GROMACS .gro file of C-alpha atoms in nm:
model
  304
    1UNK     CA    1   9.449   9.559   9.798
    2UNK     CA    2   9.764   9.673   9.618
    3UNK     CA    3  10.129   9.727   9.712
    4UNK     CA    4  10.432   9.907   9.578
    5UNK     CA    5  10.570   9.757   9.258
    6UNK     CA    6  10.916   9.708   9.112
    7UNK     CA    7  11.013   9.941   8.827
    8UNK     CA    8  11.128   9.646   8.618
    9UNK     CA    9  11.436   9.818   8.479
   10UNK     CA   10  11.798   9.905   8.564
   11UNK     CA   11  11.757  10.282   8.525
   12UNK     CA   12  11.905  10.483   8.812
   13UNK     CA   13  11.632  10.654   9.018
   14UNK     CA   14  11.606  11.030   8.985
   15UNK     CA   15  11.668  11.224   9.305
   16UNK     CA   16  11.364  11.334   9.498
   17UNK     CA   17  11.443  11.705   9.539
   18UNK     CA   18  11.133  11.910   9.475
   19UNK     CA   19  10.899  11.621   9.557
   20UNK     CA   20  10.645  11.707   9.828
   21UNK     CA   21  10.446  11.452  10.025
   22UNK     CA   22  10.110  11.593  10.129
   23UNK     CA   23   9.750  11.496  10.194
   24UNK     CA   24   9.556  11.402   9.883
   25UNK     CA   25   9.292  11.635   9.739
   26UNK     CA   26   9.005  11.537   9.514
   27UNK     CA   27   9.163  11.714   9.218
   28UNK     CA   28   9.466  11.482   9.255
   29UNK     CA   29   9.261  11.175   9.165
   30UNK     CA   30   9.310  11.176   8.783
   31UNK     CA   31   9.686  11.224   8.816
   32UNK     CA   32   9.706  10.962   9.093
   33UNK     CA   33   9.514  10.715   8.875
   34UNK     CA   34   9.760  10.767   8.588
   35UNK     CA   35  10.053  10.708   8.825
   36UNK     CA   36   9.884  10.397   8.963
   37UNK     CA   37   9.812  10.260   8.616
   38UNK     CA   38  10.173  10.303   8.504
   39UNK     CA   39  10.318  10.165   8.828
   40UNK     CA   40  10.107   9.851   8.843
   41UNK     CA   41  10.134   9.778   8.471
   42UNK     CA   42  10.514   9.784   8.494
   43UNK     CA   43  10.501   9.571   8.808
   44UNK     CA   44  10.274   9.316   8.638
   45UNK     CA   45  10.508   9.302   8.338
   46UNK     CA   46  10.816   9.248   8.553
   47UNK     CA   47  10.654   8.964   8.753
   48UNK     CA   48  10.464   8.796   8.467
   49UNK     CA   49  10.507   8.420   8.470
   50UNK     CA   50  10.602   8.221   8.162
   51UNK     CA   51  10.292   8.130   7.966
   52UNK     CA   52  10.076   8.406   8.113
   53UNK     CA   53   9.926   8.668   7.880
   54UNK     CA   54  10.098   9.004   7.844
   55UNK     CA   55   9.951   9.250   8.098
   56UNK     CA   56   9.737   9.522   7.944
   57UNK     CA   57   9.678   9.883   8.050
   58UNK     CA   58   9.365   9.960   8.249
   59UNK     CA   59   9.053  10.013   8.047
   60UNK     CA   60   8.877  10.351   8.072
   61UNK     CA   61   8.605  10.181   8.277
   62UNK     CA   62   8.862  10.035   8.520
   63UNK     CA   63   9.030  10.375   8.552
   64UNK     CA   64   8.696  10.535   8.637
   65UNK     CA   65   8.630  10.264   8.897
   66UNK     CA   66   8.971  10.327   9.055
   67UNK     CA   67   8.895  10.697   9.085
   68UNK     CA   68   8.550  10.628   9.233
   69UNK     CA   69   8.699  10.390   9.490
   70UNK     CA   70   8.971  10.635   9.594
   71UNK     CA   71   8.718  10.919   9.612
   72UNK     CA   72   8.521  10.704   9.856
   73UNK     CA   73   8.829  10.658  10.077
   74UNK     CA   74   8.910  11.029  10.052
   75UNK     CA   75   8.558  11.111  10.168
   76UNK     CA   76   8.541  10.860  10.454
   77UNK     CA   77   8.893  10.897  10.601
   78UNK     CA   78   9.086  11.177  10.425
   79UNK     CA   79   9.369  11.181  10.679
   80UNK     CA   80   9.482  10.840  10.550
   81UNK     CA   81   9.520  10.951  10.186
   82UNK     CA   82   9.859  11.088  10.074
   83UNK     CA   83  10.035  11.173   9.750
   84UNK     CA   84  10.387  11.269   9.644
   85UNK     CA   85  10.377  11.556   9.392
   86UNK     CA   86  10.639  11.723   9.178
   87UNK     CA   87  10.667  12.047   8.986
   88UNK     CA   88  10.445  12.351   8.950
   89UNK     CA   89  10.168  12.134   8.807
   90UNK     CA   90  10.195  11.901   9.109
   91UNK     CA   91  10.203  11.586   8.900
   92UNK     CA   92  10.155  11.281   9.122
   93UNK     CA   93  10.463  11.055   9.131
   94UNK     CA   94  10.356  10.845   9.432
   95UNK     CA   95  10.043  10.759   9.626
   96UNK     CA   96   9.952  10.589   9.955
   97UNK     CA   97   9.587  10.541  10.045
   98UNK     CA   98   9.508  10.397  10.389
   99UNK     CA   99   9.197  10.383  10.606
  100UNK     CA  100   9.109  10.341  10.972
  101UNK     CA  101   8.805  10.126  11.049
  102UNK     CA  102   8.739  10.094  11.423
  103UNK     CA  103   9.047   9.922  11.569
  104UNK     CA  104   9.184   9.817  11.228
  105UNK     CA  105   9.402  10.003  10.977
  106UNK     CA  106   9.448   9.888  10.619
  107UNK     CA  107   9.650  10.002  10.322
  108UNK     CA  108   9.428  10.018  10.014
  109UNK     CA  109   9.695  10.105   9.759
  110UNK     CA  110  10.054  10.227   9.757
  111UNK     CA  111  10.310  10.286   9.484
  112UNK     CA  112  10.581  10.505   9.334
  113UNK     CA  113  10.630  10.567   8.964
  114UNK     CA  114  10.894  10.347   8.796
  115UNK     CA  115  11.221  10.536   8.782
  116UNK     CA  116  11.136  10.726   9.102
  117UNK     CA  117  11.154  10.424   9.327
  118UNK     CA  118  11.457  10.396   9.555
  119UNK     CA  119  11.475  10.774   9.609
  120UNK     CA  120  11.302  10.781   9.948
  121UNK     CA  121  10.956  10.885   9.826
  122UNK     CA  122  10.794  10.558   9.926
  123UNK     CA  123  10.936  10.571  10.278
  124UNK     CA  124  10.806  10.923  10.333
  125UNK     CA  125  10.456  10.823  10.226
  126UNK     CA  126  10.462  10.504  10.430
  127UNK     CA  127  10.570  10.701  10.737
  128UNK     CA  128  10.268  10.929  10.684
  129UNK     CA  129  10.008  10.652  10.656
  130UNK     CA  130  10.156  10.454  10.945
  131UNK     CA  131  10.133  10.764  11.163
  132UNK     CA  132   9.766  10.777  11.068
  133UNK     CA  133   9.726  10.415  11.187
  134UNK     CA  134   9.806  10.538  11.539
  135UNK     CA  135   9.899  10.192  11.668
  136UNK     CA  136   9.596  10.006  11.532
  137UNK     CA  137   9.613   9.649  11.413
  138UNK     CA  138   9.702   9.648  11.044
  139UNK     CA  139   9.649   9.441  10.731
  140UNK     CA  140   9.713   9.468  10.358
  141UNK     CA  141   9.823   9.266  10.057
  142UNK     CA  142  10.183   9.314   9.941
  143UNK     CA  143  10.374   9.234   9.624
  144UNK     CA  144  10.720   9.076   9.630
  145UNK     CA  145  10.904   9.406   9.562
  146UNK     CA  146  11.219   9.376   9.781
  147UNK     CA  147  11.230   9.739   9.898
  148UNK     CA  148  10.862   9.736   9.986
  149UNK     CA  149  10.881   9.410  10.182
  150UNK     CA  150  11.181   9.539  10.378
  151UNK     CA  151  10.989   9.855  10.460
  152UNK     CA  152  10.683   9.661  10.576
  153UNK     CA  153  10.886   9.426  10.794
  154UNK     CA  154  11.082   9.706  10.961
  155UNK     CA  155  10.746   9.873  11.033
  156UNK     CA  156  10.648   9.571  11.241
  157UNK     CA  157  10.438   9.374  10.991
  158UNK     CA  158  10.455   8.995  10.964
  159UNK     CA  159  10.465   8.877  10.602
  160UNK     CA  160  10.265   8.560  10.529
  161UNK     CA  161  10.301   8.407  10.180
  162UNK     CA  162   9.988   8.417   9.966
  163UNK     CA  163   9.869   8.198   9.681
  164UNK     CA  164   9.644   8.251   9.385
  165UNK     CA  165   9.445   8.019   9.162
  166UNK     CA  166   9.389   8.093   8.795
  167UNK     CA  167   9.231   7.917   8.498
  168UNK     CA  168   8.902   7.828   8.341
  169UNK     CA  169   8.650   7.661   8.569
  170UNK     CA  170   8.559   7.304   8.470
  171UNK     CA  171   8.181   7.347   8.459
  172UNK     CA  172   8.130   6.975   8.522
  173UNK     CA  173   8.270   7.022   8.874
  174UNK     CA  174   8.013   7.284   8.980
  175UNK     CA  175   7.768   7.178   9.253
  176UNK     CA  176   7.412   7.308   9.279
  177UNK     CA  177   7.538   7.560   9.534
  178UNK     CA  178   7.234   7.779   9.588
  179UNK     CA  179   7.001   7.484   9.639
  180UNK     CA  180   7.237   7.299   9.872
  181UNK     CA  181   7.370   7.589  10.079
  182UNK     CA  182   7.067   7.818  10.093
  183UNK     CA  183   7.241   8.110   9.926
  184UNK     CA  184   7.046   8.422   9.835
  185UNK     CA  185   7.100   8.752   9.662
  186UNK     CA  186   7.203   9.009   9.923
  187UNK     CA  187   7.075   9.361   9.980
  188UNK     CA  188   7.128   9.664  10.204
  189UNK     CA  189   6.930   9.501  10.485
  190UNK     CA  190   7.208   9.243  10.523
  191UNK     CA  191   7.485   9.493  10.590
  192UNK     CA  192   7.433   9.520  10.967
  193UNK     CA  193   7.487   9.149  11.036
  194UNK     CA  194   7.765   9.139  10.775
  195UNK     CA  195   7.950   9.409  10.967
  196UNK     CA  196   7.909   9.213  11.292
  197UNK     CA  197   8.051   8.908  11.116
  198UNK     CA  198   8.349   9.116  11.000
  199UNK     CA  199   8.408   9.224  11.360
  200UNK     CA  200   8.406   8.863  11.478
  201UNK     CA  201   8.646   8.749  11.206
  202UNK     CA  202   8.899   9.033  11.186
  203UNK     CA  203   8.827   9.261  11.481
  204UNK     CA  204   8.661   9.542  11.283
  205UNK     CA  205   8.378   9.591  11.039
  206UNK     CA  206   8.406   9.719  10.683
  207UNK     CA  207   8.153   9.987  10.772
  208UNK     CA  208   8.098  10.234  10.486
  209UNK     CA  209   8.297  10.017  10.246
  210UNK     CA  210   8.002   9.777  10.227
  211UNK     CA  211   7.785  10.047  10.069
  212UNK     CA  212   8.054  10.117   9.809
  213UNK     CA  213   8.083   9.747   9.720
  214UNK     CA  214   7.707   9.695   9.717
  215UNK     CA  215   7.670   9.976   9.465
  216UNK     CA  216   7.907   9.820   9.213
  217UNK     CA  217   7.914   9.443   9.273
  218UNK     CA  218   7.678   9.148   9.310
  219UNK     CA  219   7.626   9.038   9.672
  220UNK     CA  220   7.544   8.677   9.759
  221UNK     CA  221   7.474   8.583  10.121
  222UNK     CA  222   7.407   8.290  10.350
  223UNK     CA  223   7.175   8.405  10.630
  224UNK     CA  224   7.132   8.085  10.831
  225UNK     CA  225   7.225   8.115  11.200
  226UNK     CA  226   7.571   7.971  11.257
  227UNK     CA  227   7.633   7.957  10.881
  228UNK     CA  228   7.632   8.324  10.794
  229UNK     CA  229   7.858   8.454  10.523
  230UNK     CA  230   7.878   8.670  10.215
  231UNK     CA  231   8.070   8.719   9.892
  232UNK     CA  232   8.090   9.016   9.656
  233UNK     CA  233   8.130   8.910   9.291
  234UNK     CA  234   8.243   9.137   9.007
  235UNK     CA  235   8.109   9.146   8.652
  236UNK     CA  236   8.363   8.882   8.544
  237UNK     CA  237   8.250   8.643   8.815
  238UNK     CA  238   8.549   8.695   9.041
  239UNK     CA  239   8.517   8.692   9.421
  240UNK     CA  240   8.625   9.036   9.541
  241UNK     CA  241   8.557   8.998   9.914
  242UNK     CA  242   8.439   8.691  10.106
  243UNK     CA  243   8.371   8.629  10.474
  244UNK     CA  244   8.198   8.339  10.647
  245UNK     CA  245   8.144   8.201  10.997
  246UNK     CA  246   8.231   7.844  10.893
  247UNK     CA  247   8.468   7.695  10.631
  248UNK     CA  248   8.183   7.500  10.470
  249UNK     CA  249   7.984   7.820  10.417
  250UNK     CA  250   8.293   7.989  10.274
  251UNK     CA  251   8.330   7.704  10.025
  252UNK     CA  252   7.968   7.732   9.914
  253UNK     CA  253   8.012   8.105   9.856
  254UNK     CA  254   8.331   8.056   9.657
  255UNK     CA  255   8.163   7.789   9.443
  256UNK     CA  256   7.888   8.043   9.370
  257UNK     CA  257   8.148   8.291   9.247
  258UNK     CA  258   8.318   8.027   9.031
  259UNK     CA  259   7.981   7.936   8.881
  260UNK     CA  260   7.954   8.301   8.771
  261UNK     CA  261   8.301   8.311   8.612
  262UNK     CA  262   8.329   8.425   8.252
  263UNK     CA  263   8.633   8.277   8.080
  264UNK     CA  264   8.958   8.262   8.278
  265UNK     CA  265   8.911   8.354   8.640
  266UNK     CA  266   9.122   8.438   8.943
  267UNK     CA  267   9.100   8.359   9.314
  268UNK     CA  268   9.373   8.551   9.495
  269UNK     CA  269   9.491   8.658   9.842
  270UNK     CA  270   9.477   8.294   9.957
  271UNK     CA  271   9.687   8.212  10.265
  272UNK     CA  272   9.772   7.883  10.432
  273UNK     CA  273   9.483   7.955  10.669
  274UNK     CA  274   9.250   7.935  10.367
  275UNK     CA  275   9.288   7.567  10.278
  276UNK     CA  276   8.912   7.554  10.229
  277UNK     CA  277   8.964   7.786   9.929
  278UNK     CA  278   9.252   7.578   9.793
  279UNK     CA  279   9.032   7.268   9.800
  280UNK     CA  280   8.757   7.443   9.601
  281UNK     CA  281   8.996   7.590   9.345
  282UNK     CA  282   9.173   7.263   9.281
  283UNK     CA  283   8.840   7.080   9.253
  284UNK     CA  284   8.735   7.337   8.989
  285UNK     CA  285   9.058   7.256   8.796
  286UNK     CA  286   9.223   7.593   8.860
  287UNK     CA  287   9.603   7.616   8.872
  288UNK     CA  288   9.761   7.701   9.208
  289UNK     CA  289  10.060   7.937   9.232
  290UNK     CA  290  10.234   8.177   9.468
  291UNK     CA  291  10.151   8.548   9.491
  292UNK     CA  292  10.310   8.801   9.723
  293UNK     CA  293  10.231   8.833  10.091
  294UNK     CA  294   9.958   8.932  10.330
  295UNK     CA  295  10.109   9.177  10.578
  296UNK     CA  296   9.959   9.188  10.928
  297UNK     CA  297  10.047   9.369  11.248
  298UNK     CA  298   9.896   9.286  11.587
  299UNK     CA  299   9.669   9.016  11.444
  300UNK     CA  300   9.664   8.681  11.266
  301UNK     CA  301   9.571   8.652  10.895
  302UNK     CA  302   9.193   8.603  10.867
  303UNK     CA  303   9.098   8.241  10.804
  304UNK     CA  304   8.768   8.318  10.627
   0.00000   0.00000   0.00000
């Protein structure tokens, strides 16, 4: 999940006259992707830590994946998808994509072009997506952008610090996870119990999002009663989404993802409730650091 980014420069924001905030349409997706790519690249550059590689623009494949993911959200819950547009060509200068799933609302991505931040565009879009939440519990991952964190807090969200772990996995530390934990490749037949597990852990299922993830990512599951869990792993071996009934199962699933890692890897969105993940990452010789916040309203941060 993404949040609004800093513009990284001292330029005075342009005024927002002529900028309209409206519901997103499918033909907005290419322009919204360009705005997202610029916004997050500048944010990554401004927050890059010493010794980390220079952030790079999205690849064409990553841009296409972004558009596919947002098209999915636009199809499932269009009333949660908003853009800020400017000019006769309606070029997208801001975007806020949120979704309602049962009793839970989440913010999938949100940002304003560098140089347009601080002009009130972000607040107008946030007001729109929060109205769509209609009082539901809420959750999303936030950057450290000061204006964004102020906005989230005044909207009633609690901000819990997050950590991330980066580095190259020490292959000598890898256990024989599949043999020990009974992990298996997942399939569409697992989605019903996975959604029930989501409901137990965070109060709402991922619903149609599971089909989107299953179509693009590898799914590994633990099906044993009392030890159920799952992890989606991308083509670089990174854990994209993980849920488990027990911390031990969660650790086995994370080890499976780390065993799939290609080169430097990342485990992010780790909170203090996820010490089981910290233990695995440190054992794999990854470096632990701080990373933004998880913002929640009406609920506690999920532990697994």
